[in-house]
GROMACS .gro file of C-alpha atoms in nm:
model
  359
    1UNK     CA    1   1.723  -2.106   1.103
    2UNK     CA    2   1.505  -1.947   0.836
    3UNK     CA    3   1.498  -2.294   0.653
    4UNK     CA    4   1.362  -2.492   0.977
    5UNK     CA    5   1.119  -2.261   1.071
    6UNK     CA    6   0.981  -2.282   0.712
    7UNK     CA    7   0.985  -2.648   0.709
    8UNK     CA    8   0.694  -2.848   0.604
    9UNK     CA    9   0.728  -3.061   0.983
   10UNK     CA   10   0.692  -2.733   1.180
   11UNK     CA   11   0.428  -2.639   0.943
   12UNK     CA   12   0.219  -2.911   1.039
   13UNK     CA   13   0.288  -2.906   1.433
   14UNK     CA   14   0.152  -2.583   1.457
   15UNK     CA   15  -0.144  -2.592   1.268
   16UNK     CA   16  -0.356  -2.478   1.160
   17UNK     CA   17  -0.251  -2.118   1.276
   18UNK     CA   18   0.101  -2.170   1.160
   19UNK     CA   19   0.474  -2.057   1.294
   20UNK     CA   20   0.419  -1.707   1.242
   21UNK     CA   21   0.145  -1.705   1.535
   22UNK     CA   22   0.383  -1.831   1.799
   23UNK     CA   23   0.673  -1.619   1.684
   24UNK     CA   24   0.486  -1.307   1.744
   25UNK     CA   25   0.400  -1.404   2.087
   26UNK     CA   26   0.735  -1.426   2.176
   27UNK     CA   27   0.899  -1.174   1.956
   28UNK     CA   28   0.673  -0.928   1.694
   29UNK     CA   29   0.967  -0.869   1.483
   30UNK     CA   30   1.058  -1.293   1.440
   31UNK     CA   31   0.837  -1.449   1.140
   32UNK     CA   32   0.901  -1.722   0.892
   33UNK     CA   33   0.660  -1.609   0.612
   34UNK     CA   34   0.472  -1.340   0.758
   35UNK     CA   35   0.568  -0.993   0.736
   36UNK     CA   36   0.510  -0.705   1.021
   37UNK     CA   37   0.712  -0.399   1.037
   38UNK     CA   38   0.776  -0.147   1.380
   39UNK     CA   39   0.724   0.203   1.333
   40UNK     CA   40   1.061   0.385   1.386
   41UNK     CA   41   0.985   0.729   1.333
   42UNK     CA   42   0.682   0.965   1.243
   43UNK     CA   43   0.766   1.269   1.053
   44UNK     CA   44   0.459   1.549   0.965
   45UNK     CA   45   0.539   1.679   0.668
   46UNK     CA   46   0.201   1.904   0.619
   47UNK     CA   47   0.016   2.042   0.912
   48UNK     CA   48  -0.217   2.247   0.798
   49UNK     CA   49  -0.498   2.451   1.056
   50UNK     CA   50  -0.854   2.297   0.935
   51UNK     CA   51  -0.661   2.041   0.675
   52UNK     CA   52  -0.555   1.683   0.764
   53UNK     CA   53  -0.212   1.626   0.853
   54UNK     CA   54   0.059   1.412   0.604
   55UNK     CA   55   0.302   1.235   0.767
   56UNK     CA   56   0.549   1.000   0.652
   57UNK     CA   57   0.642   0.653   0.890
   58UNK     CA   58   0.973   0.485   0.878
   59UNK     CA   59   0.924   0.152   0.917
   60UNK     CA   60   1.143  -0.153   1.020
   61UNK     CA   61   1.005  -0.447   0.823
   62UNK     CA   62   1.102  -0.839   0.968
   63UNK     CA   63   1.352  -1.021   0.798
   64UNK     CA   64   1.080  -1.124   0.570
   65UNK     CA   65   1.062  -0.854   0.373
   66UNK     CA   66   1.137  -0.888   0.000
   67UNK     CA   67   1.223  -0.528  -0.049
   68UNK     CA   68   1.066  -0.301  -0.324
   69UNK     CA   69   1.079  -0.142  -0.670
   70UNK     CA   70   0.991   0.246  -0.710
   71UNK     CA   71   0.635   0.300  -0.740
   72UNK     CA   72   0.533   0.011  -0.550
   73UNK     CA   73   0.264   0.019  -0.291
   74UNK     CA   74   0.169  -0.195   0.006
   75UNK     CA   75  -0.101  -0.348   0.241
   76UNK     CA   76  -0.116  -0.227   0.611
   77UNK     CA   77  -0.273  -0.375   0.840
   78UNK     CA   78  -0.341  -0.221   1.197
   79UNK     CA   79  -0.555  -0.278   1.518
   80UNK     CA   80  -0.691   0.013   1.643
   81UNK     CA   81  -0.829   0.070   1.996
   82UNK     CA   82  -0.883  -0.350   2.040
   83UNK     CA   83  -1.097  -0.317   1.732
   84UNK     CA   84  -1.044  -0.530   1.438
   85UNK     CA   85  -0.743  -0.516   1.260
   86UNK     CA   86  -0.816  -0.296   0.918
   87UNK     CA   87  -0.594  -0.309   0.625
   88UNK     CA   88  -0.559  -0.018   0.376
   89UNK     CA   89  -0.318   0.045   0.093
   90UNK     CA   90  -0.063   0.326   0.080
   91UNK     CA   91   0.270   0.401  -0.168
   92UNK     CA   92   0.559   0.355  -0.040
   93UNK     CA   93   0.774   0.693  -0.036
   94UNK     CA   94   1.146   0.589  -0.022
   95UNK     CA   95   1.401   0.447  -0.291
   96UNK     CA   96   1.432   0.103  -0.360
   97UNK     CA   97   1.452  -0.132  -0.106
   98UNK     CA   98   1.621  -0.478  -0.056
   99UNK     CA   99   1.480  -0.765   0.172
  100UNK     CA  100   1.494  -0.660   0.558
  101UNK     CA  101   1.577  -0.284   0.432
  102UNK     CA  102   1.369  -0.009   0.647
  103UNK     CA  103   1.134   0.207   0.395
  104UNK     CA  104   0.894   0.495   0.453
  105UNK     CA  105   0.558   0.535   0.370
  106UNK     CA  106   0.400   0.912   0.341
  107UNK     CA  107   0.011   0.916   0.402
  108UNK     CA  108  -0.250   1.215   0.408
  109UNK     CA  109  -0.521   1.149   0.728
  110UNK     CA  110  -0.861   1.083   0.555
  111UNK     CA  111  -1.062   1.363   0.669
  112UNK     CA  112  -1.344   1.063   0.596
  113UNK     CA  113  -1.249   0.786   0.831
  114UNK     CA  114  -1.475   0.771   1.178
  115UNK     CA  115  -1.363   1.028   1.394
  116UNK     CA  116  -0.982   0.852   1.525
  117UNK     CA  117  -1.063   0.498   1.414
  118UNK     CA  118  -0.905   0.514   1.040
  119UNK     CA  119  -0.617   0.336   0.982
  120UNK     CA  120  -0.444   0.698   0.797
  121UNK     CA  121  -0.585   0.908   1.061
  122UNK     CA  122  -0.416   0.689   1.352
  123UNK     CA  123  -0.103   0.645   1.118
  124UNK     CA  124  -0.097   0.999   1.067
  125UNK     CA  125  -0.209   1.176   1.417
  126UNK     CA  126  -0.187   0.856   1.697
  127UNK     CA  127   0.053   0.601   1.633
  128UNK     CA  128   0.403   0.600   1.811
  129UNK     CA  129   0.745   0.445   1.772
  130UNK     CA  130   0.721   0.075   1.869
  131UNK     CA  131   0.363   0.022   1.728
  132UNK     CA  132   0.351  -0.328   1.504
  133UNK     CA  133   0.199  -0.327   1.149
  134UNK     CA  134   0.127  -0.636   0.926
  135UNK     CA  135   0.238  -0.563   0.564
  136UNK     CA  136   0.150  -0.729   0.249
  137UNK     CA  137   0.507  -0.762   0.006
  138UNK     CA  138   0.545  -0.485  -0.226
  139UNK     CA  139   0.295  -0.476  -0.509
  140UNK     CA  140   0.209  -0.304  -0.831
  141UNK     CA  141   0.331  -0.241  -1.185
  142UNK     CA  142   0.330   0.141  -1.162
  143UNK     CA  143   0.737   0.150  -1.133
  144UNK     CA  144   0.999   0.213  -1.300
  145UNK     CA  145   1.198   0.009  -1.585
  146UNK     CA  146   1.537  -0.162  -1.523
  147UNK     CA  147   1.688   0.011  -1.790
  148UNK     CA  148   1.577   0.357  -1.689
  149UNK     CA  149   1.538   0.595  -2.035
  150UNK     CA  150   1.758   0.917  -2.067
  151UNK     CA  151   1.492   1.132  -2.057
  152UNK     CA  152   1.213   1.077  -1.841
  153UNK     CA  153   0.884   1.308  -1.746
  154UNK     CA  154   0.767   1.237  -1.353
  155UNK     CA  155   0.383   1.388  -1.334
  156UNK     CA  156   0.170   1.434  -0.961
  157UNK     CA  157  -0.115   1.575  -0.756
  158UNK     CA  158  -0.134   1.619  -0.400
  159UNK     CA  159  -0.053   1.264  -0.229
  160UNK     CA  160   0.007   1.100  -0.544
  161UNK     CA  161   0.354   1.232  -0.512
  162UNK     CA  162   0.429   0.907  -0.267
  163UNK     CA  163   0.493   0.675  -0.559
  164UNK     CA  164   0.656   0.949  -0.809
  165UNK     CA  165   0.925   1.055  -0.497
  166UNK     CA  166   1.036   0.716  -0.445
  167UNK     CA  167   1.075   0.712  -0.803
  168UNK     CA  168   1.307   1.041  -0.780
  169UNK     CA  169   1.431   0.927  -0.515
  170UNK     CA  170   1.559   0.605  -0.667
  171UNK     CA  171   1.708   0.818  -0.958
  172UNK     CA  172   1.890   1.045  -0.746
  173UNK     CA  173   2.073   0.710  -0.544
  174UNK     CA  174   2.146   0.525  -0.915
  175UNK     CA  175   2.288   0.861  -1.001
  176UNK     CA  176   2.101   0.863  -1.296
  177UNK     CA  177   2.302   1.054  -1.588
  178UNK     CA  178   1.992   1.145  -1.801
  179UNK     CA  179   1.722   1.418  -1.759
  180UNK     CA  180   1.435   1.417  -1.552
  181UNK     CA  181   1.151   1.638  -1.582
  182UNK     CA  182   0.971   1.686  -1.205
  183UNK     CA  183   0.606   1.824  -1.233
  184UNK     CA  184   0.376   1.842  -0.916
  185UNK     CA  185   0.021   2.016  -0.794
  186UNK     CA  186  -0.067   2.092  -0.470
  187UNK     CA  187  -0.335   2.311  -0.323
  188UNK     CA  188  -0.104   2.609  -0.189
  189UNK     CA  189   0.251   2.572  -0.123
  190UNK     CA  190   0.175   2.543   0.282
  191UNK     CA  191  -0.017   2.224   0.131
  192UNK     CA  192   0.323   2.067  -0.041
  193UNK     CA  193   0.441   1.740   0.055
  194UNK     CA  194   0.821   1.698   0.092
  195UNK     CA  195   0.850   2.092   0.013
  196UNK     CA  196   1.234   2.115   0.161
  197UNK     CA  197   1.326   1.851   0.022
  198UNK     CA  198   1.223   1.919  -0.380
  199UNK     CA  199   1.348   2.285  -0.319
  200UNK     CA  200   1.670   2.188  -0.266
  201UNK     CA  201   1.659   1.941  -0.556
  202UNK     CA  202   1.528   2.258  -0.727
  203UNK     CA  203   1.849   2.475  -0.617
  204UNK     CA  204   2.112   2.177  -0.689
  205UNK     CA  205   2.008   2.105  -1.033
  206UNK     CA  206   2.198   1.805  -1.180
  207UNK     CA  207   1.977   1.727  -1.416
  208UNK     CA  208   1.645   1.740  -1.261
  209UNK     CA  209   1.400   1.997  -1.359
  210UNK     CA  210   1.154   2.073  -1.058
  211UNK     CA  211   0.860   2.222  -1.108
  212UNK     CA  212   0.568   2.295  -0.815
  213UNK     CA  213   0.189   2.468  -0.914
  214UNK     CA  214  -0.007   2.563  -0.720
  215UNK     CA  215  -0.350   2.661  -0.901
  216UNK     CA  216  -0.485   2.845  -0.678
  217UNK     CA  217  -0.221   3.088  -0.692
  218UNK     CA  218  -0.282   3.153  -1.071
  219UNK     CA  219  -0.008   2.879  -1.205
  220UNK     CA  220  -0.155   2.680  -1.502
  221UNK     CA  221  -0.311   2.416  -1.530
  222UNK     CA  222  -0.258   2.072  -1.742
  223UNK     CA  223  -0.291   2.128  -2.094
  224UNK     CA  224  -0.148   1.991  -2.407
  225UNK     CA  225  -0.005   2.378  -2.494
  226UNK     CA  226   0.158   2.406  -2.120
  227UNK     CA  227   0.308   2.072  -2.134
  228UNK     CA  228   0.485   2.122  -2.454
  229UNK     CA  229   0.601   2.480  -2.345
  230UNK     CA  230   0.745   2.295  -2.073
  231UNK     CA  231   0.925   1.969  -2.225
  232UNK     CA  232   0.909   1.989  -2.636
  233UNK     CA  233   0.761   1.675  -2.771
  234UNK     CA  234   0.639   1.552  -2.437
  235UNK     CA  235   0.438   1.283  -2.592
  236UNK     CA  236   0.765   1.092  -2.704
  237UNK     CA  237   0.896   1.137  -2.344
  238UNK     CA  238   0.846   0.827  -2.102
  239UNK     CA  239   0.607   0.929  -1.863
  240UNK     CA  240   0.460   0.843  -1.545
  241UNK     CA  241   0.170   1.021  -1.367
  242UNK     CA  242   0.009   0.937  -1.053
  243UNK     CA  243  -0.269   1.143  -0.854
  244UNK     CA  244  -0.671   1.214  -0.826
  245UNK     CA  245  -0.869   1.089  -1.148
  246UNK     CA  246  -0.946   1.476  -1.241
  247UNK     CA  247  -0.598   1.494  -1.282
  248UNK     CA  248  -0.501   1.171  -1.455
  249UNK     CA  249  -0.805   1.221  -1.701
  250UNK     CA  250  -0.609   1.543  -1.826
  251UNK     CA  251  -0.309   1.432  -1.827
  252UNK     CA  252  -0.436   1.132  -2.037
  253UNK     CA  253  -0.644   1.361  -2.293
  254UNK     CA  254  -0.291   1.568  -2.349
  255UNK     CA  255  -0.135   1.231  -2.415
  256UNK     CA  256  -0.392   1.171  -2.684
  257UNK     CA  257  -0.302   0.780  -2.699
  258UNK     CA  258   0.075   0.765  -2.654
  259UNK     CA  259   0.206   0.439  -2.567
  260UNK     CA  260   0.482   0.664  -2.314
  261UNK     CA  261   0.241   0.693  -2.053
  262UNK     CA  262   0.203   0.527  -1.780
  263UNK     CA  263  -0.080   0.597  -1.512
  264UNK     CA  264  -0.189   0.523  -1.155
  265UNK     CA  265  -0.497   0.607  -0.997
  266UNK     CA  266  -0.609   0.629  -0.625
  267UNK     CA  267  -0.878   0.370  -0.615
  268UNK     CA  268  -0.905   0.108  -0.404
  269UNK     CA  269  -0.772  -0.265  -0.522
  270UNK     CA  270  -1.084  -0.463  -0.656
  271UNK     CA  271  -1.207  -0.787  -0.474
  272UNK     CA  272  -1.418  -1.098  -0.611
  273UNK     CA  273  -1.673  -1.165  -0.334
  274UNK     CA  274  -1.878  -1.546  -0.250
  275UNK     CA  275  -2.164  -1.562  -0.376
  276UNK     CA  276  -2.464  -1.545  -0.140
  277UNK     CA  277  -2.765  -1.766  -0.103
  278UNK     CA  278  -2.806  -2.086   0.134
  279UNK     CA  279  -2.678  -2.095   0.505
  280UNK     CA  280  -2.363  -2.087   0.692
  281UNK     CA  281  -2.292  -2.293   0.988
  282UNK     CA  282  -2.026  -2.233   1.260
  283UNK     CA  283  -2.048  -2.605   1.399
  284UNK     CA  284  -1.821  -2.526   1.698
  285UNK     CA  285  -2.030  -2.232   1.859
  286UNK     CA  286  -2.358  -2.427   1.702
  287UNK     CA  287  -2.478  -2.087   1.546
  288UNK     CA  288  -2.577  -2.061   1.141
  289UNK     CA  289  -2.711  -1.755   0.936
  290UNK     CA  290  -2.791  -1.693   0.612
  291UNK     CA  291  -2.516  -1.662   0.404
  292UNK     CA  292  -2.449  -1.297   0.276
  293UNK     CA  293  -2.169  -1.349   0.046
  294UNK     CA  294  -1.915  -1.189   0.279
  295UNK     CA  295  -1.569  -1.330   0.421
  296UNK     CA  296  -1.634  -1.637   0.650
  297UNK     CA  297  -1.499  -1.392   0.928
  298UNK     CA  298  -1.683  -1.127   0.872
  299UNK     CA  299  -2.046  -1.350   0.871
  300UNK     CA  300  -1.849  -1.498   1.179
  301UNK     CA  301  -1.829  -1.161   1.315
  302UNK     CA  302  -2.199  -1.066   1.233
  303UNK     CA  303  -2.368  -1.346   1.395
  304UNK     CA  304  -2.144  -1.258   1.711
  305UNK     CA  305  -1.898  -1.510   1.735
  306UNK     CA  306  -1.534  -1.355   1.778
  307UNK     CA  307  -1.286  -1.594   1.636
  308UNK     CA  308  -0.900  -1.530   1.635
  309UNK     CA  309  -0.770  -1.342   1.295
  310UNK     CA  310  -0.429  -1.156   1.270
  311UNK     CA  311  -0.387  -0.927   0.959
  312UNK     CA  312  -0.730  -0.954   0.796
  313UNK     CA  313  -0.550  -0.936   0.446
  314UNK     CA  314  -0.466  -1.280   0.384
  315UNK     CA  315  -0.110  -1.341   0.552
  316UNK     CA  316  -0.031  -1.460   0.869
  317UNK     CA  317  -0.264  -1.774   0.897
  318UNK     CA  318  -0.389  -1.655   1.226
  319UNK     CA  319  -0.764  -1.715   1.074
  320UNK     CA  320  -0.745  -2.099   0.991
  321UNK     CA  321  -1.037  -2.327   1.001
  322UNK     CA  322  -1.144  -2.601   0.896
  323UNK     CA  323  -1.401  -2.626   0.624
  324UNK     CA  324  -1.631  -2.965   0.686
  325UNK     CA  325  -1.849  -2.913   0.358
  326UNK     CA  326  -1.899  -2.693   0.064
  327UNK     CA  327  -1.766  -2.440  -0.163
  328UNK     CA  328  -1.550  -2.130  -0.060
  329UNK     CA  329  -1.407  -1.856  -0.301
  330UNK     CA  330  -1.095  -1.662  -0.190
  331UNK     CA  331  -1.210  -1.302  -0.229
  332UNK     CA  332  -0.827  -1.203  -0.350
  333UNK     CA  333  -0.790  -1.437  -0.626
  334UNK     CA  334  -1.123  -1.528  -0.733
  335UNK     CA  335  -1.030  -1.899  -0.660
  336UNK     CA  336  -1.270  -2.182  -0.569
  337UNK     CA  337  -1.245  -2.474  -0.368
  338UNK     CA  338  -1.480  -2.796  -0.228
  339UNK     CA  339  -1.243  -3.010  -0.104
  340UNK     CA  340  -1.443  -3.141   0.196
  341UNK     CA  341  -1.216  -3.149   0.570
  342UNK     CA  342  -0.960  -2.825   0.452
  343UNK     CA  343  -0.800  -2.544   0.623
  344UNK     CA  344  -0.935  -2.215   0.490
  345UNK     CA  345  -0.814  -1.894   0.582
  346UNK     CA  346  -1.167  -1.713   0.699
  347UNK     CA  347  -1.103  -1.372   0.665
  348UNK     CA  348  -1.016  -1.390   0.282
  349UNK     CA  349  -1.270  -1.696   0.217
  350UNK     CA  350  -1.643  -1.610   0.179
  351UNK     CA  351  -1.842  -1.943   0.112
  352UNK     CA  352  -2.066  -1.988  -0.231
  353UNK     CA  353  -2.396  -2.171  -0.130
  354UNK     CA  354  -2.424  -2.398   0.190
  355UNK     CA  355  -2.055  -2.416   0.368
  356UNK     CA  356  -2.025  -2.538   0.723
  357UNK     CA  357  -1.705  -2.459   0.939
  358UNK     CA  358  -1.533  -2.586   1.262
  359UNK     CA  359  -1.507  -2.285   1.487
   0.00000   0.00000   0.00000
């Protein structure tokens, strides 16, 4: 079944907006290429008076889904209120996963995001069981090796623990025989994400070493002298540290150059954008603008024109039009192309110069 509805015929008889499109009408969870995922369960895992809430989302991806490695992170996309769809990136929380497996992600509300329109703070305080997500596959080199090392030194701050849990996580389902070294800040410990969970990890022992600071409390701080008080000749120990960039920037200074660490920040993924200058027509609708270097869509979008789009994030096709004339650069890969009379997807396309486009 999987190989017909990927088939170059069926491909072409529904384009330009592809399988995928028609599948979801009928069934959200049926897609050839695409993924989407259903939201099975919402856990809080922090809920904190005056502080946003964490909460952590099981999630029921479509066949399509490749699975993950620990560390990984993914795209999510989500309408919400009948807006457009937005897409944000967040770390996936559970072991390793294989294609079609359910996984978790564990997400703080940003305390930033217009008041109930961010895509954490509906995640996190609004969304439901039975609400449909678009995903991106898994992504990222922050993970860990196949051949895991005996000794190993997991390092976190406040949500960065996402990545660094599925990582323990991962260890504790290969039964790993080794020893693992589990070092986490939070805020207070009414602030700690997964707190039951570590404590019993704590309690049980076998071979992991948990430890939980809290600074405001008076427990210390990153330094090269607490580090090796706490694991002797740390620097020679594989590491891997995710959280804020305060925190990485210490943990890299203690490191002083060691090829055993490995970091990830929270920043958001970088993006090549068109280049602006000339005009943009929308020959369809018979409206043109200047062009601002954004996405096709988005220029779309700005000049009033509303046309169809699924994930925003470059995967489901729902988006497709066709160029007539000039150049467009995809904003994810940097790639160019001025092939007169082709199907672009607009909401990852933003045109370089004069482009004109059928919608």
């Amino acid at each position: 079944m999987q190989r017909i509805l990927r088939s170059r015929a069926l491909a072409a008889l529904t384009s330009p907006h592809g399988v995928d499109r028609y599948l979801e009408l009928v069934n959200p969870m049926w897609a050839a290429t695409e993924v989407r995922a259903r939201v099975v369960s919402i856990h809080r895992e922090v809920d904190v008076a005056g502080h946003p809430p964490v909460a952590t989302l099981t999630l029921q991806p479509t066949s399509t889904w490749r699975g993950h490695r620990a560390g990984q992170h993914v795209q999510l996309g989500v309408t919400v209120d009948g807006a457009r769809r937005t897409t944000r990136v967040f770390s996936i929380s559970s072991p390793e996963s294989g294609p079609g497996d359910r996984f978790t992600i564990t997400l703080r509300a940003n305390p930033d995001a217009p008041e109930r329109q961010g895509v954490s703070r509906f995640l996190a305080e609004r969304a439901a069981p039975g609400t449909m997500v678009h995903l991106s596959q898994a992504e990222g080199e922050f993970v860990l090796p196949d051949h895991v090392p005996e000794r190993l030194l997991l390092i976190s701050g406040g949500s960065g623990i996402t990545p660094v849990m599925s990582m323990l996580r991962t260890l504790q389902r290969r039964t790993h025989r080794g020893h693992v070294t589990f070092l986490h800040y939070a805020q207070s410990p009414e602030h700690q994400i997964f707190a039951a969970e570590l404590d019993e990890i704590r309690r049980s022992g076998h071979g992991i070493d948990v430890h939980l600071l809290h600074p405001e409390l008076g427990d210390p701080n990153l330094s090269p002298a607490y580090l090796e008080r706490l694991l002797p000749g740390y620097r020679d120990v594989p590491t891997w540290a995710c959280g804020p960039a305060p925190m990485i920037e210490a943990v890299r200074a203690a490191y002083d150059g060691s090829d055993s660490l490995r970091l990830e920040y929270f920043r958001p993924p970088r993006v090549s954008s068109g280049a602006g200058g000339g005009d943009v027509s929308f020959e369809r609708s018979g409206v043109s603008g200047a062009n601002t270097g954004a996405t096709l869509l988005e220029q779309a979008e700005a000049l009033g024109l509303r046309p169809e789009f699924g994930c925003r994030m470059g995967i489901c096709f729902s988006c497709t039009s066709r160029k007539t004339e000039g150049t467009v650069r995809n904003v994810l890969t940097g790639a160019e192309s001025s092939l007169p009379g082709e199907d672009v997807q607009i909401c990852v396309n933003a045109p370089v110069g004069d482009c004109a486009v059928e919608l």
